[in-house]
Amino acid sequence: MANGKGKSVPPKATNRQQAKVVKTNQNQLIQKVGKPSWQFSTVDKAGPFAWPKGSPEESAIVEKLHSLDSMTWAEIQGKQHHSLSVSSLSTEAVKRLEEIKLDDEIDNLFSFHLQGKPRIICIRHNDLAYLLWHDPYHKVAPSKKKHT
């Protein structure tokens, strides 16, 4: 294949995949290029982590998600926004997943840090974030650190 200047371009250079995959220290694959897409169909509207409730705080949530949707997952994932391990989940969260029949998604939970304690918990599949819970008091996966 030739570029516009008559030079030959190796096939590898023109057939690159859009999304690059890297392993994290948690041995999970994340897409380096893909940007998140939000799905609201899984939002839990009942139970201890229900939302939306129509509060001004929820406007801040939408703003936060809006600020993240221009970033790639590699840029998002880190200390503040991360996958949740099964062992980090509270008994209440595991019980609620069973009640709403989403306990088979327990390995795909992802936490978005808002500000202070509040979190948004989603089910992540590749670039899709299926929004699930608003966790204003950090009770889904309580921190074991002091003063957090």
mmCIF file of N, CA and C in Angstrom:
data_model
loop_
_atom_site.group_PDB
_atom_site.id
_atom_site.type_symbol
_atom_site.label_atom_id
_atom_site.label_comp_id
_atom_site.label_asym_id
_atom_site.label_seq_id
_atom_site.Cartn_x
_atom_site.Cartn_y
_atom_site.Cartn_z
ATOM 1 N N MET A 1 0.858 -1.178 0.000
ATOM 2 C CA MET A 1 0.000 0.000 0.000
ATOM 3 C C MET A 1 0.894 1.228 0.000
ATOM 4 N N ALA A 2 0.521 2.210 -0.772
ATOM 5 C CA ALA A 2 1.328 3.427 -0.859
ATOM 6 C C ALA A 2 0.593 4.578 -0.190
ATOM 7 N N ASN A 3 1.386 5.447 0.441
ATOM 8 C CA ASN A 3 0.762 6.670 0.973
ATOM 9 C C ASN A 3 0.703 7.687 -0.151
ATOM 10 N N GLY A 4 0.300 8.880 0.094
ATOM 11 C CA GLY A 4 0.149 9.901 -0.939
ATOM 12 C C GLY A 4 1.453 10.328 -1.585
ATOM 13 N N LYS A 5 2.608 9.951 -1.038
ATOM 14 C CA LYS A 5 3.905 10.399 -1.542
ATOM 15 C C LYS A 5 4.625 9.303 -2.314
ATOM 16 N N GLY A 6 3.912 8.213 -2.621
ATOM 17 C CA GLY A 6 4.522 7.143 -3.384
ATOM 18 C C GLY A 6 5.364 6.187 -2.554
ATOM 19 N N LYS A 7 5.424 6.384 -1.254
ATOM 20 C CA LYS A 7 6.201 5.489 -0.398
ATOM 21 C C LYS A 7 5.326 4.322 0.044
ATOM 22 N N SER A 8 5.944 3.183 0.211
ATOM 23 C CA SER A 8 5.228 2.000 0.674
ATOM 24 C C SER A 8 5.014 2.079 2.188
ATOM 25 N N VAL A 9 3.810 1.747 2.606
ATOM 26 C CA VAL A 9 3.469 1.757 4.030
ATOM 27 C C VAL A 9 3.226 0.319 4.455
ATOM 28 N N PRO A 10 3.926 -0.160 5.476
ATOM 29 C CA PRO A 10 3.725 -1.544 5.910
ATOM 30 C C PRO A 10 2.268 -1.792 6.308
ATOM 31 N N PRO A 11 1.720 -2.986 5.987
ATOM 32 C CA PRO A 11 0.330 -3.299 6.324
ATOM 33 C C PRO A 11 0.029 -3.148 7.815
ATOM 34 N N LYS A 12 0.998 -3.464 8.670
ATOM 35 C CA LYS A 12 0.790 -3.349 10.113
ATOM 36 C C LYS A 12 0.420 -1.919 10.510
ATOM 37 N N ALA A 13 0.988 -0.942 9.842
ATOM 38 C CA ALA A 13 0.756 0.458 10.188
ATOM 39 C C ALA A 13 -0.645 0.911 9.806
ATOM 40 N N THR A 14 -1.265 0.264 8.842
ATOM 41 C CA THR A 14 -2.590 0.684 8.398
ATOM 42 C C THR A 14 -3.710 -0.173 8.959
ATOM 43 N N ASN A 15 -3.386 -1.316 9.557
ATOM 44 C CA ASN A 15 -4.408 -2.235 10.057
ATOM 45 C C ASN A 15 -4.449 -2.289 11.577
ATOM 46 N N ARG A 16 -4.098 -1.230 12.229
ATOM 47 C CA ARG A 16 -4.100 -1.218 13.690
ATOM 48 C C ARG A 16 -5.523 -1.205 14.219
ATOM 49 N N GLN A 17 -5.699 -1.889 15.331
ATOM 50 C CA GLN A 17 -7.007 -1.851 15.982
ATOM 51 C C GLN A 17 -7.172 -0.508 16.656
ATOM 52 N N GLN A 18 -8.416 -0.029 16.727
ATOM 53 C CA GLN A 18 -8.680 1.236 17.389
ATOM 54 C C GLN A 18 -8.424 1.143 18.887
ATOM 55 N N ALA A 19 -8.840 0.064 19.515
ATOM 56 C CA ALA A 19 -8.723 -0.051 20.962
ATOM 57 C C ALA A 19 -7.497 -0.880 21.316
ATOM 58 N N LYS A 20 -6.659 -0.339 22.158
ATOM 59 C CA LYS A 20 -5.520 -1.070 22.666
ATOM 60 C C LYS A 20 -5.895 -1.618 24.036
ATOM 61 N N VAL A 21 -5.438 -2.818 24.342
ATOM 62 C CA VAL A 21 -5.785 -3.436 25.609
ATOM 63 C C VAL A 21 -4.531 -3.539 26.455
ATOM 64 N N VAL A 22 -4.649 -3.167 27.722
ATOM 65 C CA VAL A 22 -3.543 -3.272 28.653
ATOM 66 C C VAL A 22 -4.018 -3.986 29.889
ATOM 67 N N LYS A 23 -3.096 -4.636 30.609
ATOM 68 C CA LYS A 23 -3.435 -5.282 31.867
ATOM 69 C C LYS A 23 -3.126 -4.333 33.008
ATOM 70 N N THR A 24 -4.011 -4.306 33.986
ATOM 71 C CA THR A 24 -3.781 -3.493 35.176
ATOM 72 C C THR A 24 -3.104 -4.355 36.221
ATOM 73 N N ASN A 25 -2.727 -3.725 37.329
ATOM 74 C CA ASN A 25 -2.093 -4.495 38.392
ATOM 75 C C ASN A 25 -3.071 -5.470 39.041
ATOM 76 N N GLN A 26 -4.368 -5.312 38.795
ATOM 77 C CA GLN A 26 -5.363 -6.241 39.314
ATOM 78 C C GLN A 26 -5.626 -7.359 38.316
ATOM 79 N N ASN A 27 -4.766 -7.452 37.282
ATOM 80 C CA ASN A 27 -4.853 -8.475 36.253
ATOM 81 C C ASN A 27 -6.176 -8.399 35.490
ATOM 82 N N GLN A 28 -6.697 -7.197 35.325
ATOM 83 C CA GLN A 28 -7.918 -7.000 34.568
ATOM 84 C C GLN A 28 -7.577 -6.276 33.279
ATOM 85 N N LEU A 29 -8.307 -6.613 32.226
ATOM 86 C CA LEU A 29 -8.080 -5.962 30.950
ATOM 87 C C LEU A 29 -8.920 -4.696 30.881
ATOM 88 N N ILE A 30 -8.294 -3.619 30.417
ATOM 89 C CA ILE A 30 -9.045 -2.390 30.196
ATOM 90 C C ILE A 30 -8.728 -1.900 28.795
ATOM 91 N N GLN A 31 -9.687 -1.266 28.182
ATOM 92 C CA GLN A 31 -9.437 -0.715 26.861
ATOM 93 C C GLN A 31 -8.789 0.633 27.021
ATOM 94 N N LYS A 32 -7.701 0.830 26.309
ATOM 95 C CA LYS A 32 -6.924 2.041 26.459
ATOM 96 C C LYS A 32 -7.526 3.217 25.687
ATOM 97 N N VAL A 33 -8.255 2.939 24.626
ATOM 98 C CA VAL A 33 -8.755 4.006 23.781
ATOM 99 C C VAL A 33 -10.252 4.244 23.981
ATOM 100 N N GLY A 34 -11.017 3.196 24.258
ATOM 101 C CA GLY A 34 -12.460 3.303 24.350
ATOM 102 C C GLY A 34 -12.929 4.280 25.412
ATOM 103 N N LYS A 35 -14.006 4.999 25.102
ATOM 104 C CA LYS A 35 -14.594 5.951 26.038
ATOM 105 C C LYS A 35 -15.869 5.358 26.605
ATOM 106 N N PRO A 36 -16.232 5.742 27.832
ATOM 107 C CA PRO A 36 -17.422 5.137 28.439
ATOM 108 C C PRO A 36 -18.714 5.613 27.795
ATOM 109 N N SER A 37 -19.675 4.723 27.802
ATOM 110 C CA SER A 37 -21.048 5.042 27.421
ATOM 111 C C SER A 37 -21.907 4.655 28.610
ATOM 112 N N TRP A 38 -22.867 5.484 28.950
ATOM 113 C CA TRP A 38 -23.687 5.265 30.144
ATOM 114 C C TRP A 38 -25.008 4.614 29.773
ATOM 115 N N GLN A 39 -25.386 3.611 30.524
ATOM 116 C CA GLN A 39 -26.668 2.942 30.357
ATOM 117 C C GLN A 39 -27.448 3.095 31.659
ATOM 118 N N PHE A 40 -28.644 3.651 31.575
ATOM 119 C CA PHE A 40 -29.460 3.887 32.758
ATOM 120 C C PHE A 40 -30.496 2.801 33.001
ATOM 121 N N SER A 41 -30.618 1.830 32.109
ATOM 122 C CA SER A 41 -31.656 0.811 32.238
ATOM 123 C C SER A 41 -31.476 -0.090 33.452
ATOM 124 N N THR A 42 -30.292 -0.152 34.012
ATOM 125 C CA THR A 42 -30.042 -1.011 35.165
ATOM 126 C C THR A 42 -30.084 -0.269 36.497
ATOM 127 N N VAL A 43 -30.406 1.021 36.482
ATOM 128 C CA VAL A 43 -30.433 1.790 37.725
ATOM 129 C C VAL A 43 -31.416 1.143 38.697
ATOM 130 N N ASP A 44 -30.952 0.880 39.896
ATOM 131 C CA ASP A 44 -31.768 0.279 40.956
ATOM 132 C C ASP A 44 -32.575 1.393 41.609
ATOM 133 N N LYS A 45 -33.885 1.401 41.397
ATOM 134 C CA LYS A 45 -34.737 2.480 41.891
ATOM 135 C C LYS A 45 -35.374 2.163 43.239
ATOM 136 N N ALA A 46 -34.982 1.056 43.837
ATOM 137 C CA ALA A 46 -35.493 0.662 45.151
ATOM 138 C C ALA A 46 -34.320 0.164 45.980
ATOM 139 N N GLY A 47 -34.573 -0.157 47.233
ATOM 140 C CA GLY A 47 -33.520 -0.703 48.068
ATOM 141 C C GLY A 47 -32.628 0.353 48.685
ATOM 142 N N PRO A 48 -31.597 -0.069 49.392
ATOM 143 C CA PRO A 48 -30.774 0.855 50.173
ATOM 144 C C PRO A 48 -29.898 1.800 49.364
ATOM 145 N N PHE A 49 -29.650 1.507 48.086
ATOM 146 C CA PHE A 49 -28.773 2.343 47.267
ATOM 147 C C PHE A 49 -29.522 2.956 46.088
ATOM 148 N N ALA A 50 -30.837 3.102 46.226
ATOM 149 C CA ALA A 50 -31.700 3.564 45.135
ATOM 150 C C ALA A 50 -31.367 4.983 44.695
ATOM 151 N N TRP A 51 -31.608 5.234 43.428
ATOM 152 C CA TRP A 51 -31.540 6.575 42.864
ATOM 153 C C TRP A 51 -32.202 6.538 41.503
ATOM 154 N N PRO A 52 -32.637 7.589 40.904
ATOM 155 C CA PRO A 52 -32.582 8.976 41.366
ATOM 156 C C PRO A 52 -33.722 9.292 42.336
ATOM 157 N N LYS A 53 -33.488 10.279 43.132
ATOM 158 C CA LYS A 53 -34.477 10.720 44.105
ATOM 159 C C LYS A 53 -34.873 12.178 43.881
ATOM 160 N N GLY A 54 -34.296 12.831 42.897
ATOM 161 C CA GLY A 54 -34.649 14.205 42.560
ATOM 162 C C GLY A 54 -33.921 15.256 43.372
ATOM 163 N N SER A 55 -32.792 14.921 43.952
ATOM 164 C CA SER A 55 -32.054 15.875 44.777
ATOM 165 C C SER A 55 -31.056 16.678 43.931
ATOM 166 N N PRO A 56 -30.656 17.852 44.438
ATOM 167 C CA PRO A 56 -29.638 18.645 43.731
ATOM 168 C C PRO A 56 -28.315 17.879 43.599
ATOM 169 N N GLU A 57 -28.066 16.996 44.544
ATOM 170 C CA GLU A 57 -26.855 16.173 44.511
ATOM 171 C C GLU A 57 -26.794 15.359 43.209
ATOM 172 N N GLU A 58 -27.946 14.969 42.706
ATOM 173 C CA GLU A 58 -27.964 14.170 41.489
ATOM 174 C C GLU A 58 -27.537 14.974 40.259
ATOM 175 N N SER A 59 -27.748 16.260 40.284
ATOM 176 C CA SER A 59 -27.234 17.110 39.201
ATOM 177 C C SER A 59 -25.711 17.052 39.175
ATOM 178 N N ALA A 60 -25.106 17.001 40.353
ATOM 179 C CA ALA A 60 -23.649 16.892 40.444
ATOM 180 C C ALA A 60 -23.169 15.555 39.879
ATOM 181 N N ILE A 61 -23.968 14.516 40.079
ATOM 182 C CA ILE A 61 -23.623 13.197 39.538
ATOM 183 C C ILE A 61 -23.600 13.252 38.016
ATOM 184 N N VAL A 62 -24.627 13.831 37.441
ATOM 185 C CA VAL A 62 -24.697 13.945 35.986
ATOM 186 C C VAL A 62 -23.515 14.761 35.459
ATOM 187 N N GLU A 63 -23.159 15.837 36.156
ATOM 188 C CA GLU A 63 -22.005 16.654 35.758
ATOM 189 C C GLU A 63 -20.723 15.834 35.799
ATOM 190 N N LYS A 64 -20.564 15.025 36.843
ATOM 191 C CA LYS A 64 -19.362 14.189 36.973
ATOM 192 C C LYS A 64 -19.289 13.185 35.827
ATOM 193 N N LEU A 65 -20.399 12.508 35.548
ATOM 194 C CA LEU A 65 -20.420 11.547 34.455
ATOM 195 C C LEU A 65 -20.135 12.240 33.128
ATOM 196 N N HIS A 66 -20.660 13.433 32.976
ATOM 197 C CA HIS A 66 -20.404 14.211 31.762
ATOM 198 C C HIS A 66 -18.915 14.515 31.621
ATOM 199 N N SER A 67 -18.258 14.846 32.718
ATOM 200 C CA SER A 67 -16.820 15.154 32.658
ATOM 201 C C SER A 67 -15.992 13.909 32.334
ATOM 202 N N LEU A 68 -16.497 12.737 32.695
ATOM 203 C CA LEU A 68 -15.758 11.499 32.449
ATOM 204 C C LEU A 68 -15.964 10.950 31.042
ATOM 205 N N ASP A 69 -17.081 11.297 30.399
ATOM 206 C CA ASP A 69 -17.364 10.643 29.128
ATOM 207 C C ASP A 69 -16.489 11.111 27.973
ATOM 208 N N SER A 70 -15.644 12.103 28.199
ATOM 209 C CA SER A 70 -14.685 12.504 27.169
ATOM 210 C C SER A 70 -13.325 11.839 27.375
ATOM 211 N N MET A 71 -13.195 11.085 28.454
ATOM 212 C CA MET A 71 -11.934 10.413 28.774
ATOM 213 C C MET A 71 -11.990 8.944 28.339
ATOM 214 N N THR A 72 -10.834 8.328 28.205
ATOM 215 C CA THR A 72 -10.787 6.892 27.934
ATOM 216 C C THR A 72 -10.829 6.156 29.272
ATOM 217 N N TRP A 73 -11.139 4.864 29.202
ATOM 218 C CA TRP A 73 -11.152 4.065 30.429
ATOM 219 C C TRP A 73 -9.767 4.040 31.086
ATOM 220 N N ALA A 74 -8.721 4.036 30.288
ATOM 221 C CA ALA A 74 -7.366 4.042 30.846
ATOM 222 C C ALA A 74 -7.104 5.326 31.626
ATOM 223 N N GLU A 75 -7.668 6.443 31.164
ATOM 224 C CA GLU A 75 -7.512 7.717 31.873
ATOM 225 C C GLU A 75 -8.375 7.760 33.134
ATOM 226 N N ILE A 76 -9.513 7.104 33.099
ATOM 227 C CA ILE A 76 -10.441 7.110 34.228
ATOM 228 C C ILE A 76 -9.970 6.189 35.346
ATOM 229 N N GLN A 77 -9.625 4.954 34.982
ATOM 230 C CA GLN A 77 -9.330 3.937 35.988
ATOM 231 C C GLN A 77 -8.052 4.261 36.740
ATOM 232 N N GLY A 78 -8.155 4.222 38.066
ATOM 233 C CA GLY A 78 -7.013 4.507 38.926
ATOM 234 C C GLY A 78 -7.415 4.409 40.377
ATOM 235 N N LYS A 79 -6.824 5.236 41.207
ATOM 236 C CA LYS A 79 -7.082 5.174 42.641
ATOM 237 C C LYS A 79 -8.520 5.569 42.995
ATOM 238 N N GLN A 80 -9.061 6.595 42.335
ATOM 239 C CA GLN A 80 -10.401 7.070 42.689
ATOM 240 C C GLN A 80 -11.524 6.340 41.967
ATOM 241 N N HIS A 81 -11.303 5.909 40.760
ATOM 242 C CA HIS A 81 -12.304 5.193 39.968
ATOM 243 C C HIS A 81 -11.718 3.816 39.669
ATOM 244 N N HIS A 82 -12.389 2.757 40.123
ATOM 245 C CA HIS A 82 -11.766 1.434 40.045
ATOM 246 C C HIS A 82 -12.787 0.307 40.085
ATOM 247 N N SER A 83 -12.334 -0.875 39.667
ATOM 248 C CA SER A 83 -13.145 -2.082 39.783
ATOM 249 C C SER A 83 -13.268 -2.437 41.255
ATOM 250 N N LEU A 84 -14.371 -3.096 41.590
ATOM 251 C CA LEU A 84 -14.587 -3.541 42.965
ATOM 252 C C LEU A 84 -14.371 -5.042 43.049
ATOM 253 N N SER A 85 -13.593 -5.464 44.020
ATOM 254 C CA SER A 85 -13.404 -6.892 44.219
ATOM 255 C C SER A 85 -14.574 -7.436 45.030
ATOM 256 N N VAL A 86 -14.864 -8.700 44.850
ATOM 257 C CA VAL A 86 -15.949 -9.346 45.586
ATOM 258 C C VAL A 86 -15.724 -9.203 47.086
ATOM 259 N N SER A 87 -14.490 -9.351 47.523
ATOM 260 C CA SER A 87 -14.184 -9.297 48.958
ATOM 261 C C SER A 87 -14.381 -7.904 49.558
ATOM 262 N N SER A 88 -14.412 -6.874 48.712
ATOM 263 C CA SER A 88 -14.578 -5.513 49.226
ATOM 264 C C SER A 88 -16.050 -5.143 49.451
ATOM 265 N N LEU A 89 -16.971 -5.935 48.919
ATOM 266 C CA LEU A 89 -18.390 -5.602 48.990
ATOM 267 C C LEU A 89 -18.982 -5.866 50.370
ATOM 268 N N SER A 90 -19.881 -4.988 50.769
ATOM 269 C CA SER A 90 -20.584 -5.186 52.039
ATOM 270 C C SER A 90 -21.606 -6.306 51.880
ATOM 271 N N THR A 91 -21.995 -6.880 52.999
ATOM 272 C CA THR A 91 -23.022 -7.920 52.996
ATOM 273 C C THR A 91 -24.312 -7.375 52.401
ATOM 274 N N GLU A 92 -24.636 -6.134 52.729
ATOM 275 C CA GLU A 92 -25.851 -5.493 52.230
ATOM 276 C C GLU A 92 -25.831 -5.380 50.700
ATOM 277 N N ALA A 93 -24.680 -5.049 50.137
ATOM 278 C CA ALA A 93 -24.556 -4.922 48.681
ATOM 279 C C ALA A 93 -24.712 -6.283 48.003
ATOM 280 N N VAL A 94 -24.071 -7.308 48.548
ATOM 281 C CA VAL A 94 -24.174 -8.658 47.980
ATOM 282 C C VAL A 94 -25.623 -9.136 48.046
ATOM 283 N N LYS A 95 -26.270 -8.896 49.174
ATOM 284 C CA LYS A 95 -27.668 -9.295 49.348
ATOM 285 C C LYS A 95 -28.556 -8.596 48.327
ATOM 286 N N ARG A 96 -28.335 -7.292 48.109
ATOM 287 C CA ARG A 96 -29.147 -6.542 47.149
ATOM 288 C C ARG A 96 -28.922 -7.048 45.728
ATOM 289 N N LEU A 97 -27.684 -7.372 45.368
ATOM 290 C CA LEU A 97 -27.418 -7.937 44.046
ATOM 291 C C LEU A 97 -28.199 -9.232 43.843
ATOM 292 N N GLU A 98 -28.269 -10.042 44.884
ATOM 293 C CA GLU A 98 -29.041 -11.289 44.803
ATOM 294 C C GLU A 98 -30.527 -10.989 44.647
ATOM 295 N N GLU A 99 -31.047 -10.013 45.400
ATOM 296 C CA GLU A 99 -32.472 -9.659 45.345
ATOM 297 C C GLU A 99 -32.883 -9.182 43.960
ATOM 298 N N ILE A 100 -32.025 -8.404 43.306
ATOM 299 C CA ILE A 100 -32.375 -7.869 41.983
ATOM 300 C C ILE A 100 -31.826 -8.748 40.848
ATOM 301 N N LYS A 101 -31.361 -9.935 41.240
ATOM 302 C CA LYS A 101 -30.876 -10.949 40.299
ATOM 303 C C LYS A 101 -29.733 -10.459 39.407
ATOM 304 N N LEU A 102 -28.813 -9.720 40.023
ATOM 305 C CA LEU A 102 -27.613 -9.271 39.315
ATOM 306 C C LEU A 102 -26.341 -9.794 39.985
ATOM 307 N N ASP A 103 -26.490 -10.800 40.836
ATOM 308 C CA ASP A 103 -25.319 -11.338 41.527
ATOM 309 C C ASP A 103 -24.348 -12.016 40.561
ATOM 310 N N ASP A 104 -24.799 -12.367 39.357
ATOM 311 C CA ASP A 104 -23.879 -12.928 38.367
ATOM 312 C C ASP A 104 -22.972 -11.853 37.766
ATOM 313 N N GLU A 105 -23.236 -10.590 38.085
ATOM 314 C CA GLU A 105 -22.427 -9.466 37.599
ATOM 315 C C GLU A 105 -21.420 -8.984 38.645
ATOM 316 N N ILE A 106 -21.289 -9.702 39.736
ATOM 317 C CA ILE A 106 -20.486 -9.244 40.874
ATOM 318 C C ILE A 106 -19.025 -8.968 40.487
ATOM 319 N N ASP A 107 -18.503 -9.664 39.499
ATOM 320 C CA ASP A 107 -17.110 -9.459 39.073
ATOM 321 C C ASP A 107 -16.944 -8.273 38.125
ATOM 322 N N ASN A 108 -18.044 -7.633 37.738
ATOM 323 C CA ASN A 108 -17.985 -6.527 36.787
ATOM 324 C C ASN A 108 -18.325 -5.184 37.410
ATOM 325 N N LEU A 109 -18.372 -5.111 38.740
ATOM 326 C CA LEU A 109 -18.731 -3.861 39.406
ATOM 327 C C LEU A 109 -17.573 -2.864 39.351
ATOM 328 N N PHE A 110 -17.934 -1.609 39.128
ATOM 329 C CA PHE A 110 -16.953 -0.532 39.016
ATOM 330 C C PHE A 110 -17.460 0.645 39.834
ATOM 331 N N SER A 111 -16.566 1.320 40.527
ATOM 332 C CA SER A 111 -16.919 2.439 41.405
ATOM 333 C C SER A 111 -16.353 3.747 40.864
ATOM 334 N N PHE A 112 -17.252 4.736 40.718
ATOM 335 C CA PHE A 112 -16.841 6.087 40.346
ATOM 336 C C PHE A 112 -16.898 6.956 41.599
ATOM 337 N N HIS A 113 -15.787 7.558 41.959
ATOM 338 C CA HIS A 113 -15.704 8.468 43.103
ATOM 339 C C HIS A 113 -16.286 9.812 42.681
ATOM 340 N N LEU A 114 -17.168 10.366 43.498
ATOM 341 C CA LEU A 114 -17.735 11.677 43.173
ATOM 342 C C LEU A 114 -16.955 12.758 43.892
ATOM 343 N N GLN A 115 -17.226 12.954 45.165
ATOM 344 C CA GLN A 115 -16.482 13.913 45.985
ATOM 345 C C GLN A 115 -16.704 13.502 47.424
ATOM 346 N N GLY A 116 -15.639 13.301 48.193
ATOM 347 C CA GLY A 116 -15.801 12.803 49.553
ATOM 348 C C GLY A 116 -16.226 11.350 49.522
ATOM 349 N N LYS A 117 -17.263 10.998 50.284
ATOM 350 C CA LYS A 117 -17.713 9.607 50.365
ATOM 351 C C LYS A 117 -18.552 9.120 49.183
ATOM 352 N N PRO A 118 -19.393 9.949 48.576
ATOM 353 C CA PRO A 118 -20.312 9.434 47.550
ATOM 354 C C PRO A 118 -19.624 8.747 46.371
ATOM 355 N N ARG A 119 -20.287 7.672 45.913
ATOM 356 C CA ARG A 119 -19.823 6.885 44.776
ATOM 357 C C ARG A 119 -21.017 6.568 43.878
ATOM 358 N N ILE A 120 -20.728 6.318 42.629
ATOM 359 C CA ILE A 120 -21.690 5.725 41.707
ATOM 360 C C ILE A 120 -21.122 4.345 41.378
ATOM 361 N N ILE A 121 -21.958 3.335 41.527
ATOM 362 C CA ILE A 121 -21.543 1.966 41.240
ATOM 363 C C ILE A 121 -22.217 1.541 39.940
ATOM 364 N N CYS A 122 -21.434 0.951 39.057
ATOM 365 C CA CYS A 122 -21.983 0.488 37.789
ATOM 366 C C CYS A 122 -21.516 -0.935 37.523
ATOM 367 N N ILE A 123 -22.117 -1.519 36.523
ATOM 368 C CA ILE A 123 -21.686 -2.813 35.997
ATOM 369 C C ILE A 123 -20.980 -2.477 34.692
ATOM 370 N N ARG A 124 -19.731 -2.841 34.609
ATOM 371 C CA ARG A 124 -18.943 -2.476 33.434
ATOM 372 C C ARG A 124 -18.744 -3.665 32.509
ATOM 373 N N HIS A 125 -19.075 -3.444 31.243
ATOM 374 C CA HIS A 125 -18.805 -4.409 30.182
ATOM 375 C C HIS A 125 -18.133 -3.637 29.052
ATOM 376 N N ASN A 126 -16.834 -3.859 28.889
ATOM 377 C CA ASN A 126 -16.044 -3.134 27.895
ATOM 378 C C ASN A 126 -16.224 -1.632 28.092
ATOM 379 N N ASP A 127 -16.757 -0.935 27.093
ATOM 380 C CA ASP A 127 -16.913 0.519 27.202
ATOM 381 C C ASP A 127 -18.232 0.936 27.846
ATOM 382 N N LEU A 128 -19.135 -0.008 28.053
ATOM 383 C CA LEU A 128 -20.446 0.332 28.618
ATOM 384 C C LEU A 128 -20.427 0.294 30.142
ATOM 385 N N ALA A 129 -20.974 1.340 30.735
ATOM 386 C CA ALA A 129 -21.141 1.407 32.188
ATOM 387 C C ALA A 129 -22.639 1.416 32.467
ATOM 388 N N TYR A 130 -23.156 0.288 32.941
ATOM 389 C CA TYR A 130 -24.567 0.181 33.287
ATOM 390 C C TYR A 130 -24.722 0.708 34.706
ATOM 391 N N LEU A 131 -25.248 1.914 34.830
ATOM 392 C CA LEU A 131 -25.358 2.555 36.133
ATOM 393 C C LEU A 131 -26.299 1.762 37.019
ATOM 394 N N LEU A 132 -25.882 1.542 38.255
ATOM 395 C CA LEU A 132 -26.643 0.685 39.155
ATOM 396 C C LEU A 132 -27.064 1.417 40.423
ATOM 397 N N TRP A 133 -26.089 1.905 41.197
ATOM 398 C CA TRP A 133 -26.387 2.462 42.511
ATOM 399 C C TRP A 133 -25.730 3.813 42.743
ATOM 400 N N HIS A 134 -26.398 4.609 43.549
ATOM 401 C CA HIS A 134 -25.797 5.804 44.132
ATOM 402 C C HIS A 134 -25.462 5.408 45.568
ATOM 403 N N ASP A 135 -24.215 5.537 45.938
ATOM 404 C CA ASP A 135 -23.734 5.135 47.264
ATOM 405 C C ASP A 135 -23.211 6.369 47.996
ATOM 406 N N PRO A 136 -24.129 7.169 48.598
ATOM 407 C CA PRO A 136 -23.709 8.440 49.194
ATOM 408 C C PRO A 136 -22.826 8.300 50.433
ATOM 409 N N TYR A 137 -22.894 7.161 51.097
ATOM 410 C CA TYR A 137 -22.139 7.001 52.356
ATOM 411 C C TYR A 137 -21.026 5.956 52.258
ATOM 412 N N HIS A 138 -20.692 5.554 51.036
ATOM 413 C CA HIS A 138 -19.591 4.609 50.799
ATOM 414 C C HIS A 138 -19.832 3.290 51.534
ATOM 415 N N LYS A 139 -21.066 2.767 51.410
ATOM 416 C CA LYS A 139 -21.443 1.536 52.103
ATOM 417 C C LYS A 139 -21.429 0.294 51.210
ATOM 418 N N VAL A 140 -21.364 0.467 49.906
ATOM 419 C CA VAL A 140 -21.333 -0.691 49.013
ATOM 420 C C VAL A 140 -20.017 -1.443 49.199
ATOM 421 N N ALA A 141 -18.931 -0.713 49.224
ATOM 422 C CA ALA A 141 -17.597 -1.285 49.430
ATOM 423 C C ALA A 141 -16.868 -0.365 50.409
ATOM 424 N N PRO A 142 -17.193 -0.484 51.692
ATOM 425 C CA PRO A 142 -16.623 0.433 52.678
ATOM 426 C C PRO A 142 -15.098 0.363 52.731
ATOM 427 N N SER A 143 -14.499 1.528 52.883
ATOM 428 C CA SER A 143 -13.051 1.612 52.977
ATOM 429 C C SER A 143 -12.584 1.077 54.320
ATOM 430 N N LYS A 144 -11.458 0.424 54.300
ATOM 431 C CA LYS A 144 -10.891 -0.100 55.545
ATOM 432 C C LYS A 144 -9.906 0.890 56.155
ATOM 433 N N LYS A 145 -9.672 2.007 55.440
ATOM 434 C CA LYS A 145 -8.753 3.032 55.926
ATOM 435 C C LYS A 145 -9.457 3.917 56.929
ATOM 436 N N LYS A 146 -8.711 4.487 57.848
ATOM 437 C CA LYS A 146 -9.274 5.430 58.811
ATOM 438 C C LYS A 146 -9.620 6.737 58.108
ATOM 439 N N HIS A 147 -10.683 7.369 58.553
ATOM 440 C CA HIS A 147 -11.098 8.704 58.114
ATOM 441 C C HIS A 147 -11.455 8.780 56.630
ATOM 442 N N THR A 148 -11.986 7.680 56.038
ATOM 443 C CA THR A 148 -12.443 7.742 54.634
ATOM 444 C C THR A 148 -13.853 7.260 54.526
#
